[in-house]
Each structure stands twice: as structure tokens, then as C-alpha cells.
mmCIF file of C-alpha atoms (C1' of nucleotides) in Angstrom:
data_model
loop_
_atom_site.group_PDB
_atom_site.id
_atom_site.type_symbol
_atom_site.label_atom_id
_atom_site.label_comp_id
_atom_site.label_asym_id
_atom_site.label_seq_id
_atom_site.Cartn_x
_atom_site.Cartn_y
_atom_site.Cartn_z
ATOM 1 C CA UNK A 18 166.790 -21.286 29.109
ATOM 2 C CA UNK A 19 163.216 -22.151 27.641
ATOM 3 C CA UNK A 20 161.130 -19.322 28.194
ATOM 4 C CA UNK A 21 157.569 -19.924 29.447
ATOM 5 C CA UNK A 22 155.089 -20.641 27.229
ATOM 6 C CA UNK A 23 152.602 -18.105 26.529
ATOM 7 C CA UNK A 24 149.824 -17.359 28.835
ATOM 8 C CA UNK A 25 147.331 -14.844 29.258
ATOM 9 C CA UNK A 26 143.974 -13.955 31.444
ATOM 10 C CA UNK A 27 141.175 -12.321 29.332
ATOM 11 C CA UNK A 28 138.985 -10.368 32.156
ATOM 12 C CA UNK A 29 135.298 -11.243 30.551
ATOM 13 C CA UNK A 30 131.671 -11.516 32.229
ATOM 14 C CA UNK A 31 128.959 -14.266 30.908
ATOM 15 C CA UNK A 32 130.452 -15.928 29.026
ATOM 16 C CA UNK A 33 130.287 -19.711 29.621
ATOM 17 C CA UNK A 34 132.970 -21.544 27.758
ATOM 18 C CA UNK A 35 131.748 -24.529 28.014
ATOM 19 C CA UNK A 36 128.287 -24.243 26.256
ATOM 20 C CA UNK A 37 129.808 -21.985 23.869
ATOM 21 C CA UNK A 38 132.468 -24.354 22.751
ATOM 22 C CA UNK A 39 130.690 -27.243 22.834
ATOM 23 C CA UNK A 40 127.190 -26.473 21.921
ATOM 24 C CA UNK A 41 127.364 -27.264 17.867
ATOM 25 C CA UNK A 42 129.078 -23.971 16.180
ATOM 26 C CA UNK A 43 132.928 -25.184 16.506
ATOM 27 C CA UNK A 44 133.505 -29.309 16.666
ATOM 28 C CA UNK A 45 136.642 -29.479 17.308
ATOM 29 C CA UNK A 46 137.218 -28.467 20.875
ATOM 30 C CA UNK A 47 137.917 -31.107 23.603
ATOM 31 C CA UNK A 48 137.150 -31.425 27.209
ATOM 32 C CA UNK A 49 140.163 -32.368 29.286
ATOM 33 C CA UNK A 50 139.145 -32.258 32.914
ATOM 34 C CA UNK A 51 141.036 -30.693 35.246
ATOM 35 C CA UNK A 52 143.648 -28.813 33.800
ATOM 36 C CA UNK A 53 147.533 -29.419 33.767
ATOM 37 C CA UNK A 54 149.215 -26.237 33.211
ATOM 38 C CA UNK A 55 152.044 -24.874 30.770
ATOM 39 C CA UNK A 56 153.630 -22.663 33.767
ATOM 40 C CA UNK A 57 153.427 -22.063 36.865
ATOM 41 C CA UNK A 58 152.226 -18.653 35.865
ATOM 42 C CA UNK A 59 148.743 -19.548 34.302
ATOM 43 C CA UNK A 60 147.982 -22.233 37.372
ATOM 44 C CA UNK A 61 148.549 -19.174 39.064
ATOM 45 C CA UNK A 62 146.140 -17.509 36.760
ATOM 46 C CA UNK A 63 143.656 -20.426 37.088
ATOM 47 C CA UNK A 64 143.838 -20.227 40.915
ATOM 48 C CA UNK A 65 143.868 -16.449 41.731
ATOM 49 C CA UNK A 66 140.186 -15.972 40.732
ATOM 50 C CA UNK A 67 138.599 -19.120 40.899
ATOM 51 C CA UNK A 68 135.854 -19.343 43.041
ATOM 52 C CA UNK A 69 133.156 -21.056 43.819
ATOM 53 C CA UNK A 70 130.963 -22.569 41.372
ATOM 54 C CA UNK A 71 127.315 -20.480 42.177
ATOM 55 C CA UNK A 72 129.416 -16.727 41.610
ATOM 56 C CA UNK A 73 130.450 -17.297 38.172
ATOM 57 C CA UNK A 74 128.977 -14.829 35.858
ATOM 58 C CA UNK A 75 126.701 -13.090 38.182
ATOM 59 C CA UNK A 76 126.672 -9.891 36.799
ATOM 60 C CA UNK A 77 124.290 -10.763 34.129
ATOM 61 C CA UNK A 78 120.771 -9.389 34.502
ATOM 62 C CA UNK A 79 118.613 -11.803 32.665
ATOM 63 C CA UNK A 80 116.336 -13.277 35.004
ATOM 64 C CA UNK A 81 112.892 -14.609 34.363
ATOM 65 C CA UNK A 82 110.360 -12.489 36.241
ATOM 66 C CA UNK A 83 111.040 -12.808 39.620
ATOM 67 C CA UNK A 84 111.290 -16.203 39.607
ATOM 68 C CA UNK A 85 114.782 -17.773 40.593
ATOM 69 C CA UNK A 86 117.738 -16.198 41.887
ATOM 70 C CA UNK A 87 120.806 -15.900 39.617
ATOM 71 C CA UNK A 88 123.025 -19.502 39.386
ATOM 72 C CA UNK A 89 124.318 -21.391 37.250
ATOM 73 C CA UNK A 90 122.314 -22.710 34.143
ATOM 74 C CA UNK A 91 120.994 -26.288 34.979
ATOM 75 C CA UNK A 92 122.861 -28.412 32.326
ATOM 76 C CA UNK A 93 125.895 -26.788 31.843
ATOM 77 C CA UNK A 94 128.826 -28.472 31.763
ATOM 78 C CA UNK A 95 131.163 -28.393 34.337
ATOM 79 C CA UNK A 96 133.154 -24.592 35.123
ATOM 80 C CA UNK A 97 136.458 -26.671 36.284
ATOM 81 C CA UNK A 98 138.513 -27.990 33.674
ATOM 82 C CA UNK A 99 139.854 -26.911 30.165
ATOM 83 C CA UNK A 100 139.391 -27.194 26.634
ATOM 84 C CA UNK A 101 141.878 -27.608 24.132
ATOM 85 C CA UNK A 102 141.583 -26.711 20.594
ATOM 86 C CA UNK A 103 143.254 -25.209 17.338
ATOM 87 C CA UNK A 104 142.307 -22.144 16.136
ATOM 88 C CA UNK A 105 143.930 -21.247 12.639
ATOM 89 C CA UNK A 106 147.436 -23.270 13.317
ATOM 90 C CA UNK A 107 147.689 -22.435 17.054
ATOM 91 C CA UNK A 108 147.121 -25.014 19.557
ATOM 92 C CA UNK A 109 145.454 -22.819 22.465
ATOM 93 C CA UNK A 110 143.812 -24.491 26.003
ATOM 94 C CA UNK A 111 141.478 -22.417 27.510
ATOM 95 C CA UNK A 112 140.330 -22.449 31.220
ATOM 96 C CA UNK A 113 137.280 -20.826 32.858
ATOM 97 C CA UNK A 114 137.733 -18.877 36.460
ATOM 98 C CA UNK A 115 136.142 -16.652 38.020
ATOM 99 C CA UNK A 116 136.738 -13.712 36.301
ATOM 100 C CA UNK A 117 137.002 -15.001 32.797
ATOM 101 C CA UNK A 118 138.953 -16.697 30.547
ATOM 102 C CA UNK A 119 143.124 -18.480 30.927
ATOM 103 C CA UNK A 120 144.259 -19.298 27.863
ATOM 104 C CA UNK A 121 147.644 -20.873 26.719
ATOM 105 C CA UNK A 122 149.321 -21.533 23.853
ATOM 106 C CA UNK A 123 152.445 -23.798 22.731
ATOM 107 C CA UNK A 124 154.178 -20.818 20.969
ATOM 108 C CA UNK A 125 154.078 -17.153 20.725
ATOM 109 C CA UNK A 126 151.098 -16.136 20.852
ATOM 110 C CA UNK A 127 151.728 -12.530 19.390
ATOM 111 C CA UNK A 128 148.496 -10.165 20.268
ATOM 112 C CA UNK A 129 146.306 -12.285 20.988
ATOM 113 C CA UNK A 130 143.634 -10.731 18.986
ATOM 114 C CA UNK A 131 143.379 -14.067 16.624
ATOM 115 C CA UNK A 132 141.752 -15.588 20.395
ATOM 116 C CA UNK A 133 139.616 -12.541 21.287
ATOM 117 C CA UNK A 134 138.182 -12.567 17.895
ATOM 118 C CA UNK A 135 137.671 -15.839 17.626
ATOM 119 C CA UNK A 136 135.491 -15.904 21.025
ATOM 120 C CA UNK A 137 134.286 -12.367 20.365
ATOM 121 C CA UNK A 138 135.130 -11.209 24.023
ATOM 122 C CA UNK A 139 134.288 -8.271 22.911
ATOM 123 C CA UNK A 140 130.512 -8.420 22.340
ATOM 124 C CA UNK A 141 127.880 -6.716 24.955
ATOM 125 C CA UNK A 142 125.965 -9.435 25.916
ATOM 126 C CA UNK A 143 124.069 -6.960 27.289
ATOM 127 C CA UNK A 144 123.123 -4.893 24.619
ATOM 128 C CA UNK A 145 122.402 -8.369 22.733
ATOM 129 C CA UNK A 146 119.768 -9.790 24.972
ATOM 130 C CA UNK A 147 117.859 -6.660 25.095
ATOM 131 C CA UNK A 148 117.176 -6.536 21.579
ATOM 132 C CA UNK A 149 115.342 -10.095 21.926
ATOM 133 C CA UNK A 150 111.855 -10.174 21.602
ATOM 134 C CA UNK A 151 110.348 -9.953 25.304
ATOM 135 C CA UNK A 152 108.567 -13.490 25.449
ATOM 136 C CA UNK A 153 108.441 -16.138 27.643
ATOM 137 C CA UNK A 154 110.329 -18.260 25.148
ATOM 138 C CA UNK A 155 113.186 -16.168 25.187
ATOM 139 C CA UNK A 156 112.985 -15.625 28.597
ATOM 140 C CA UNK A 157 113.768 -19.105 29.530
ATOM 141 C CA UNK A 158 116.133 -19.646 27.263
ATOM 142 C CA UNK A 159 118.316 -16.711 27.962
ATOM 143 C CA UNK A 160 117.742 -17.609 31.874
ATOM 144 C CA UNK A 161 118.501 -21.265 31.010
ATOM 145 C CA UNK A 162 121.517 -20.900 28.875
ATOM 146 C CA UNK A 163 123.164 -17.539 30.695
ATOM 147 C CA UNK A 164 126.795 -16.632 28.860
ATOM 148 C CA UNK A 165 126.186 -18.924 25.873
ATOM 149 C CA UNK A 166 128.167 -16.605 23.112
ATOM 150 C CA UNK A 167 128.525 -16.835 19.528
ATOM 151 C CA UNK A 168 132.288 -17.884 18.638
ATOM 152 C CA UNK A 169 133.891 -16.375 14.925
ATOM 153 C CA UNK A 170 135.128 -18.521 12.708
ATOM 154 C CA UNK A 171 137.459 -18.710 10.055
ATOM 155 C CA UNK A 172 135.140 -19.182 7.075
ATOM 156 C CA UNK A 173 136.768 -22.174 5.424
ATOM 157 C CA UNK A 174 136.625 -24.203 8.254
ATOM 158 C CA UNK A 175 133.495 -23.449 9.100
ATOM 159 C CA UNK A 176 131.643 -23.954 5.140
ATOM 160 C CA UNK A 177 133.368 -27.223 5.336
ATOM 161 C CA UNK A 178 132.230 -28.306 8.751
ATOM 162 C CA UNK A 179 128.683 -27.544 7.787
ATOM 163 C CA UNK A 180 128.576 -29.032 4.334
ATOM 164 C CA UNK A 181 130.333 -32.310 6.741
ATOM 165 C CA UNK A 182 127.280 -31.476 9.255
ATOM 166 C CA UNK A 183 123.841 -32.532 7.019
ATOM 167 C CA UNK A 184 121.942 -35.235 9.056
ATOM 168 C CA UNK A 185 124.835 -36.105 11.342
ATOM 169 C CA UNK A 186 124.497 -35.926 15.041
ATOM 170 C CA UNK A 187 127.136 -33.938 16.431
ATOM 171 C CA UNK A 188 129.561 -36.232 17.854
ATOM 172 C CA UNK A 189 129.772 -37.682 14.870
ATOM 173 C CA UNK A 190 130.849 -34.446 13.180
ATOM 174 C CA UNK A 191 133.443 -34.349 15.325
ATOM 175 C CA UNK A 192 134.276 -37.801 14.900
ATOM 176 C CA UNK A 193 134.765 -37.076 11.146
ATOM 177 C CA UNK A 194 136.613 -33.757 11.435
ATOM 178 C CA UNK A 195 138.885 -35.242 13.535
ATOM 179 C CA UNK A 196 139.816 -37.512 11.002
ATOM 180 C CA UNK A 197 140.308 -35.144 8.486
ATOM 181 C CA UNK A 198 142.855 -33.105 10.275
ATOM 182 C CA UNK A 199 144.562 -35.692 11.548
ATOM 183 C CA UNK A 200 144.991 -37.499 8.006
ATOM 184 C CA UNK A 201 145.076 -33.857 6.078
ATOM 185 C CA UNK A 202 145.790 -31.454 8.430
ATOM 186 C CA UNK A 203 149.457 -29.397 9.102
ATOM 187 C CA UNK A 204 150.486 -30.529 12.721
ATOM 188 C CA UNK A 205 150.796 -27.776 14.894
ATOM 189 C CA UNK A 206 153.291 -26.950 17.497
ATOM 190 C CA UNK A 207 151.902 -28.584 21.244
ATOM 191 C CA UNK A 208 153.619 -28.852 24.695
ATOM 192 C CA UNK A 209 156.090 -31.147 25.386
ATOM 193 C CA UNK A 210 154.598 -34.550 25.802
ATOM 194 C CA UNK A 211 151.183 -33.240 24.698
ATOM 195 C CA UNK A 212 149.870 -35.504 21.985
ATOM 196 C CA UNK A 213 150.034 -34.360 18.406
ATOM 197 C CA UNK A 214 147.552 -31.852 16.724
ATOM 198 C CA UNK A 215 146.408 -30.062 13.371
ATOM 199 C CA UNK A 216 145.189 -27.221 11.693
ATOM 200 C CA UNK A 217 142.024 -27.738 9.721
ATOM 201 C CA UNK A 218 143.027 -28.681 6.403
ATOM 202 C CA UNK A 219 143.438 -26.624 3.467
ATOM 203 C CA UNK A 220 140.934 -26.324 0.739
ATOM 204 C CA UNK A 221 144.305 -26.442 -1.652
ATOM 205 C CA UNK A 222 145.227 -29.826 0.339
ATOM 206 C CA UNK A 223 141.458 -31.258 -0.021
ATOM 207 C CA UNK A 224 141.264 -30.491 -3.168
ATOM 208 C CA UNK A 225 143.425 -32.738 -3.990
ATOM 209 C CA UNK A 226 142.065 -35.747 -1.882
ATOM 210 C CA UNK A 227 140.131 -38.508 -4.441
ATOM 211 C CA UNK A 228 136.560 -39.164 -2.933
ATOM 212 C CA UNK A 229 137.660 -42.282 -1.828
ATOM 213 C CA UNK A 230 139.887 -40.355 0.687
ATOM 214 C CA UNK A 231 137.130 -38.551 1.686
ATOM 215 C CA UNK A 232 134.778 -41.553 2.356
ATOM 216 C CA UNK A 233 137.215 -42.833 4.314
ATOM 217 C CA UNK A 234 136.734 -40.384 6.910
ATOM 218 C CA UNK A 235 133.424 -41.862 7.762
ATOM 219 C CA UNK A 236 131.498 -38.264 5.709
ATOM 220 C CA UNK A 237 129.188 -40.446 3.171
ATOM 221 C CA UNK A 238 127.650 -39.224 0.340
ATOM 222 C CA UNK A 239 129.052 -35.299 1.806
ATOM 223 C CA UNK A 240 132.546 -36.395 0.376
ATOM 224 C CA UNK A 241 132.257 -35.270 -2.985
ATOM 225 C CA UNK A 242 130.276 -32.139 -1.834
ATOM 226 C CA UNK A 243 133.364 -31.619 0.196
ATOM 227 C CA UNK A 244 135.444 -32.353 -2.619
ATOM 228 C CA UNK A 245 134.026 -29.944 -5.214
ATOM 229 C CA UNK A 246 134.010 -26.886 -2.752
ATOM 230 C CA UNK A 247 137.720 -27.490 -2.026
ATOM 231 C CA UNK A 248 138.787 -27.462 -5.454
ATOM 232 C CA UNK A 249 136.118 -24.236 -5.771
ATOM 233 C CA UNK A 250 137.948 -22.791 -3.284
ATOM 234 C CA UNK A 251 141.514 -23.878 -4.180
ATOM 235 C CA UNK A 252 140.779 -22.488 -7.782
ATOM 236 C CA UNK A 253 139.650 -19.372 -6.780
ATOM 237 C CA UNK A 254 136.111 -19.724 -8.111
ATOM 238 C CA UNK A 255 135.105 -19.100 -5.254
ATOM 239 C CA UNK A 256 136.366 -16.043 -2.956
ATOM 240 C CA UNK A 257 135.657 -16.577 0.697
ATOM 241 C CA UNK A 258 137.663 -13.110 1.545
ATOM 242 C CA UNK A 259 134.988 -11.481 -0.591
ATOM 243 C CA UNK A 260 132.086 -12.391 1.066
ATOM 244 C CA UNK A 261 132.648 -10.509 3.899
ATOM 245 C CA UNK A 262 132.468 -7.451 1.921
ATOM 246 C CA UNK A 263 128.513 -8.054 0.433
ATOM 247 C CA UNK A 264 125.199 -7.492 2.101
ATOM 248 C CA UNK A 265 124.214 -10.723 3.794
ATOM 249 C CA UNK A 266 121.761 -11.380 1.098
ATOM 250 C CA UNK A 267 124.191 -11.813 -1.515
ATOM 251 C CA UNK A 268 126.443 -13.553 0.548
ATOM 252 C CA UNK A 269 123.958 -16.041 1.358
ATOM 253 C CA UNK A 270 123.241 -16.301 -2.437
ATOM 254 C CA UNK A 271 126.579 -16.815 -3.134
ATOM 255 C CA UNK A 272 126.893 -19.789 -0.331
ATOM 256 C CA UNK A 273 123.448 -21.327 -1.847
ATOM 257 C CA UNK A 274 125.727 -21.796 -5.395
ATOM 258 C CA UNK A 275 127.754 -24.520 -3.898
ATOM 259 C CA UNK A 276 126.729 -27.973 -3.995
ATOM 260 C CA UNK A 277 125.401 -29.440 -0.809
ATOM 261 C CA UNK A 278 124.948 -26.147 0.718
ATOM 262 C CA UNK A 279 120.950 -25.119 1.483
ATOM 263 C CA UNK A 280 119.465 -22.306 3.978
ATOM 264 C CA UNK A 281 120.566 -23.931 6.755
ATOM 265 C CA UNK A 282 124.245 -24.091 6.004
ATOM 266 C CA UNK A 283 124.356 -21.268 4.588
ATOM 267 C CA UNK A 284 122.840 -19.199 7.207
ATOM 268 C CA UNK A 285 125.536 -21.405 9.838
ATOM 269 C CA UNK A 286 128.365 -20.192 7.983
ATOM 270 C CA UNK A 287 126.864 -16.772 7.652
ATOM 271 C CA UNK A 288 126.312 -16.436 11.419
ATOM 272 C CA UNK A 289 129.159 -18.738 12.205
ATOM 273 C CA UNK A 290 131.836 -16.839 10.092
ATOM 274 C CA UNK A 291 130.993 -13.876 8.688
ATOM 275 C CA UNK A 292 129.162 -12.585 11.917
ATOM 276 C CA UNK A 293 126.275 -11.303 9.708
ATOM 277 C CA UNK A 294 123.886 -11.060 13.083
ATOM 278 C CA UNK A 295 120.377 -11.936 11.132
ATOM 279 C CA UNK A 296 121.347 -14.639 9.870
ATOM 280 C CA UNK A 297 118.613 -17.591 10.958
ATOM 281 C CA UNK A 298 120.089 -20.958 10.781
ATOM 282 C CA UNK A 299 116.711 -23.700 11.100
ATOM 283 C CA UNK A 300 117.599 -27.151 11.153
ATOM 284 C CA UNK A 301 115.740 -29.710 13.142
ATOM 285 C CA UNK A 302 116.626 -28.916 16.997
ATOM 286 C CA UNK A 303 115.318 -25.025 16.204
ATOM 287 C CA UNK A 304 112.249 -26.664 13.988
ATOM 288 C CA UNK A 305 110.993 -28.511 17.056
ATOM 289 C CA UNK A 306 111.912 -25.182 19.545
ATOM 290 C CA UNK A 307 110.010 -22.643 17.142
ATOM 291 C CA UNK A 308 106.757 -25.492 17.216
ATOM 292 C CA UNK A 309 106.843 -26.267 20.500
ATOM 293 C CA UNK A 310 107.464 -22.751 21.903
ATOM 294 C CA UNK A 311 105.419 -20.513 19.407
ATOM 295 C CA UNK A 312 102.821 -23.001 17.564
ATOM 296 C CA UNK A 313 101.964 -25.264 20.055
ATOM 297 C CA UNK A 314 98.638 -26.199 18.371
ATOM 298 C CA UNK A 315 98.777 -25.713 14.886
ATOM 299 C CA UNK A 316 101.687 -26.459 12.290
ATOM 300 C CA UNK A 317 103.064 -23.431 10.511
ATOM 301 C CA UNK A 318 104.216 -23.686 7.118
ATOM 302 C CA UNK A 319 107.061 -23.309 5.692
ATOM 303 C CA UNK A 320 106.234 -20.405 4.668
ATOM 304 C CA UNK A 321 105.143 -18.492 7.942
ATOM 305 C CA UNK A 322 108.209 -20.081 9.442
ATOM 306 C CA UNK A 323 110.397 -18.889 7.351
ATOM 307 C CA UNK A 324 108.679 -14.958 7.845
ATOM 308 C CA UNK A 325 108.761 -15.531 11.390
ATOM 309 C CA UNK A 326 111.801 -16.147 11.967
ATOM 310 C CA UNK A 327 112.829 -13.214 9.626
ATOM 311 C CA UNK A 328 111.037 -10.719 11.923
ATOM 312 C CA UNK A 329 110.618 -11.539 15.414
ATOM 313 C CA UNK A 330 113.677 -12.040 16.625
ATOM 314 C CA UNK A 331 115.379 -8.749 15.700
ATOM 315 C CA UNK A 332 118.911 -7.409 14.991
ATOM 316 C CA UNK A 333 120.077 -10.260 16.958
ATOM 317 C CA UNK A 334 118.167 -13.218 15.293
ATOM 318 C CA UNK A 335 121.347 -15.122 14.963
ATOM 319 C CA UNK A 336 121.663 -14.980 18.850
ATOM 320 C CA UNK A 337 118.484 -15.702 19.397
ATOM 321 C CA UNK A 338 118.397 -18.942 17.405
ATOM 322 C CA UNK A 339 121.714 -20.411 19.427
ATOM 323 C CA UNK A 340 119.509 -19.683 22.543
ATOM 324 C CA UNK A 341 117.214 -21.249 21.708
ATOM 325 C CA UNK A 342 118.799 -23.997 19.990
ATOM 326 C CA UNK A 343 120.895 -24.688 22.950
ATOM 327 C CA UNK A 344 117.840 -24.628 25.356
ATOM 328 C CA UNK A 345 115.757 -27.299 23.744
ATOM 329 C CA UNK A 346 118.601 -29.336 23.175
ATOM 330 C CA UNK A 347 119.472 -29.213 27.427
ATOM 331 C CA UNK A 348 115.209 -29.525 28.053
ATOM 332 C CA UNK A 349 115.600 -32.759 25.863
ATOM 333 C CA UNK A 350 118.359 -34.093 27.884
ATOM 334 C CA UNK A 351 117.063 -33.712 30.593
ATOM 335 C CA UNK A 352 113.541 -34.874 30.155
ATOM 336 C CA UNK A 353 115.520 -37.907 29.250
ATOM 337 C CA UNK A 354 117.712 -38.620 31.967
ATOM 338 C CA UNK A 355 115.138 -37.805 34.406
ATOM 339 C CA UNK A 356 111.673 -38.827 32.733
ATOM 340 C CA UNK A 357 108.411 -37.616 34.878
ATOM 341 C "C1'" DT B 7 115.839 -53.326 16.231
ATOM 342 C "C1'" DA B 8 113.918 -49.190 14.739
ATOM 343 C "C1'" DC B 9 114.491 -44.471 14.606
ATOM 344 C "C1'" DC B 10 117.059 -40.365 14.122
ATOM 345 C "C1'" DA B 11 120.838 -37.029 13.262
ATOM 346 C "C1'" DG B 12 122.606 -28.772 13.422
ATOM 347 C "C1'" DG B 13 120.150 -31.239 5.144
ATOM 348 C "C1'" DA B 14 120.317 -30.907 0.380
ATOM 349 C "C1'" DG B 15 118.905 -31.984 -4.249
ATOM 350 C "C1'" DA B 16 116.024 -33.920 -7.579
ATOM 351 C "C1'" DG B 17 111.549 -35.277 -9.168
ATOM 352 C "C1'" DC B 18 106.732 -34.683 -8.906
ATOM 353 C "C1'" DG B 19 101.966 -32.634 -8.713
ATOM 354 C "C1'" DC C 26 105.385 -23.870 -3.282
ATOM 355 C "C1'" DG C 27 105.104 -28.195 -0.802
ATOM 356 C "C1'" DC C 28 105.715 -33.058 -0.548
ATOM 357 C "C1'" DT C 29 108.677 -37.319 -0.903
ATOM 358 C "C1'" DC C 30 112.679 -40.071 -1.743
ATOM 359 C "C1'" DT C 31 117.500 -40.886 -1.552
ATOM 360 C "C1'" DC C 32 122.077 -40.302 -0.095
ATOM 361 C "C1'" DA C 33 126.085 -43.044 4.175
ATOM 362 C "C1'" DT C 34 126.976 -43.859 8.661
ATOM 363 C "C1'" DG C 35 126.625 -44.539 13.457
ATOM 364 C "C1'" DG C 36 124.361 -43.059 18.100
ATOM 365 C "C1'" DT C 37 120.693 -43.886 21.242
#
DNA sequence: TACCAGGAGAGCG
DNA sequence: CGCTCTCATGGT
């Protein structure tokens, strides 16, 4: 007899799955619609709590004086469906009800603590928004973008994303990381039928790649910063494992000595990875929410930017920053598909 | 068609 | 420090 493939229900409040996986930290995750389940068992899952769109995630308390009553954010993506993904060299598709999260897996999925970690069920969102600096900026943005959460990744993955992710739009990160698993990855174990997948690639296996390889994948003049952090990595230069050990200053130093890493990546893979909660990333998207939100009329340097953004957003700046990258990202959307 | 994208590095004043 | 130029590719 085959036994049923692994399934389990993870009983968690705001946290919207679909921002969070989708929203420019991970690139890897897909959208598949409505869901076709493993077992009867997680449908069952699925179907016990779900409930109507406007109750999802009610229990959070963020609200922006007064104003409107607690539903959904405007922008998110849909609630119904699933999104399938590998994390480490699990295949895993995970679907939203009403109390939280289904996931499923191809294979045993042993304690499941390599999923909880990875979406950091864990974290009090409440405790989190609290410590944000009580402004009208923030206040929109956490009432805009309720159960956005930051995901933990494995460091590797994540360095090489970012170093993949300089002046690319997202989709076409994606585009280009799905290449490279596909064409360097290990395939993982999937359901029957399901079409193949991979695990991220080594640094060992890219390390070996020529640049040519690399170009291949569509990554540009990143390929041989790609390149020469693999082989960094593979030769043991350079100890990812150790990093999480170090004060976020000198792991950020440490970052800033590879090649085609700056602040920005750095402070991704820092926040990203390593869960060091400070950590500020500022790329273009945040540039143009920290002007437009905080220094409407004049134009800070980089200077007072950079202090800003050091000190006003707390224990929690990390957070802060995917709020409020998220939020002007959905205003600009918006403003687009439905001009005044 | 132009402009822009989850930037970084090198050269310059 | 702050500015500018280049890098490769494709989306909007």
C-alpha cells in the first residue's frame, strides 16, 4: 500500500502567504490556482476551515485610527489557491484557510520544523508592529499590507539570489533562478505526475559552472560575481555557518568582502537569512517610499538617509522596511491600473 | 521606442 | 563623501 503523502495544518494568525511569498524575499515560489490535493486528508484540511474571504486574519489589531474596519488588504493576491515551492530539497505546496497554513510535501516530511522555520510561524506579529515607530507612514502600511511576514532563508540561496537580483525586476529574477535550478539544481522528489523540480544549486556545483554557463541563464554581467562567490563558498573561504555567530556588524562586513555584494545585498541577506532584525535593506522601491513618505519636499542625502533609517524604525527596522517596501510597490500598482 | 529594474564598482573632483 | 558611468537583459 502507498501511504499518504505527508500533510499537515499549521494553526497561525496574520499571516498572508501570498504577499509573503511573493513579495521579493524568496523567488522561487509559484502560484498554482486552485489547489489539487496529495490526499484526501489535506483537501479535508483545506476545506474544514476555509471560510469566507473578509474573516481571514481578523484577529490582528492594526488599524489606522478609526478609519476602516478590519478586511482584507486591497491588493493582495488571491486567499484561494496554493503555492508550490522547494525549500532546502523538499518540494512542499502550501495552502491558505482560514485558520492558517496546509502544507504538503512529496516525502516524509519528518518534524516539520525545516517549514515553520522557514516561514517563522513562530514570530508575534504582535509584539513586532508595536515596536514601529507610531506614524502615519507606518500606519498605512501595516493597515495596507496586514500579515505580510518575513520568511528565513537558507543563507546560500539567498546571497546568491541577491547578488542575481542587482537592477533586475523581479520576475526576471525568477526567470533566471529558475534556470539555474533547473540546469544545476538536484531534482527533488514531487507527486506522481507533478512536473519535475530542484533544489537550489550548490555553491560546490556552481563553482564549477564556466561563466559562459552562467550567462546563459539570462544573469549578465552578475555571472562571474556569481561565479567567484560559489567557488568562495565551495573553498571554504568563505563560512556562511559562521556568520550567524557575529554581531550583525561584522557580518555585514564580512558580506560587503564579496564581489558584487553592496549595502543593499548585504543587508537582504542579513535580514533575509540570518534574521538579524535591524538590518535595513534600501534599494530603489524603499528609496522612493522613505522620499515620498518622510521628505516630501526636500531631498535627503545620503547621508541623513542612511541615519534615518538606522534609528527610526527600531528593533524591528527590518520589518519595517518589507512594510513599507511592499506598500509602495501595491500604491504603484494601483495608481497604475486605475489612474485618477 | 524610451525608460527602468529589490545595485555594485571604479573613477573622479 | 557624493556624483557619474558602465555592466546585460528584458518588462512595461
Amino acid at each position: 500500500m502507498a501511504e499518504t503523502p505527508p500533510s499537515m495544518v499549521f494553526p497561525v494568525r496574520d499571516y498572508d502567504l501570498a504577499s509573503t511569498l511573493s513579495c521579493g524575499q524568496a523567488f522561487r515560489w509559484e502560484h498554482v490556482g486552485a489547489a489539487t490535493f496529495l490526499s484526501p486528508r489535506a483537501a479535508e484540511d483545506v476545506a474544514r476551515a476555509s471560510s469566507p474571504a473578509g474573516s481571514w486574519g481578523v484577529s490582528l489589531q492594526v488599524r489606522s485610527s478609526g478609519e476602516t474596519p478590519p478586511e482584507p488588504a486591497a491588493g493582495t493576491a488571491a486567499l484561494r489557491g496554493s503555492w508550490e515551492g522547494v525549500i532546502g530539497s523538499r518540494w512542499v505546496r502550501q495552502t491558505a484557510n482560514g485558520e492558517g497554513i496546509v502544507a504538503e510535501t512529496a516525502q516524509s516530511a519528518g518534524d516539520w520544523s525545516w517549514l515553520t522555520e522557514y516561514l517563522q510561524t513562530g514570530v508575534d506579529m504582535a509584539a513586532v508592529l508595536a515596536s514601529f515607530p507610531d506614524d502615519e507612514p507606518m500606519r498605512a502600511a501595516t493597515a495596507a499590507c496586514r500579515g505580510l511576514r518575513l520568511l528565513r532563508q537558507e543563507p546560500w540561496e539567498c546571497l546568491a539570489s541577491f547578488i542575481l537580483s542587482s537592477t533586475k525586476q523581479i520576475v526576471q529574477i525568477r526567470q533566471i533562478i529558475a534556470q539555474l535550478c533547473e540546469r544545476f539544481g538536484e531534482p527533488v522528489a514531487v507527486p506522481p505526475g507533478h512536473a519535475p523540480a530542484f533544489a537550489f544549486p550548490s555553491a560546490a556545483r556552481l563553482a564549477d559552472c564556466t561563466e559562459a554557463e552562467l550567462r546563459d541563464c539570462k544573469m549578465g554581467f552578475r555571472a562571474p560575481n556569481l561565479r567567484r562567490a560559489a567557488r568562495s563558498v565551495a573553498a571554504r573561504e568563505l563560512d556562511l555557518e559562521r556568520l550567524r555567530l557575529l554581531p550583525a556588524d561584522e557580518a555585514r562586513e564580512a558580506l560587503l568582502r564579496i564581489h558584487g555584494v553592496g549595502p543593499k545585498v548585504a543587508n537582504c541577506v542579513l535580514l533575509f537569512a540570518y534574521g538579524f532584525q535591524s538590518a535595513f535593506p534600501v534599494d530603489v522601491w524603499v528609496l522612493k517610499a522613505l522620499r515620498q513618505l518622510y521628505f516630501p519636499r526636500r531631498r535627503p542625502t545620503p547621508q541623513r538617509l542612511r541615519a534615518f533609517t538606522a534609528t527610526h524604525f527600531g528593533p524591528n527596522a527590518g520589518f519595517a522596511q518589507q512594510y513599507l517596501f511592499h506598500y509602495i510597490r501595491l500604491t504603484a500598482k494601483q495608481s497604475h491600473d486605475r489612474p485618477i
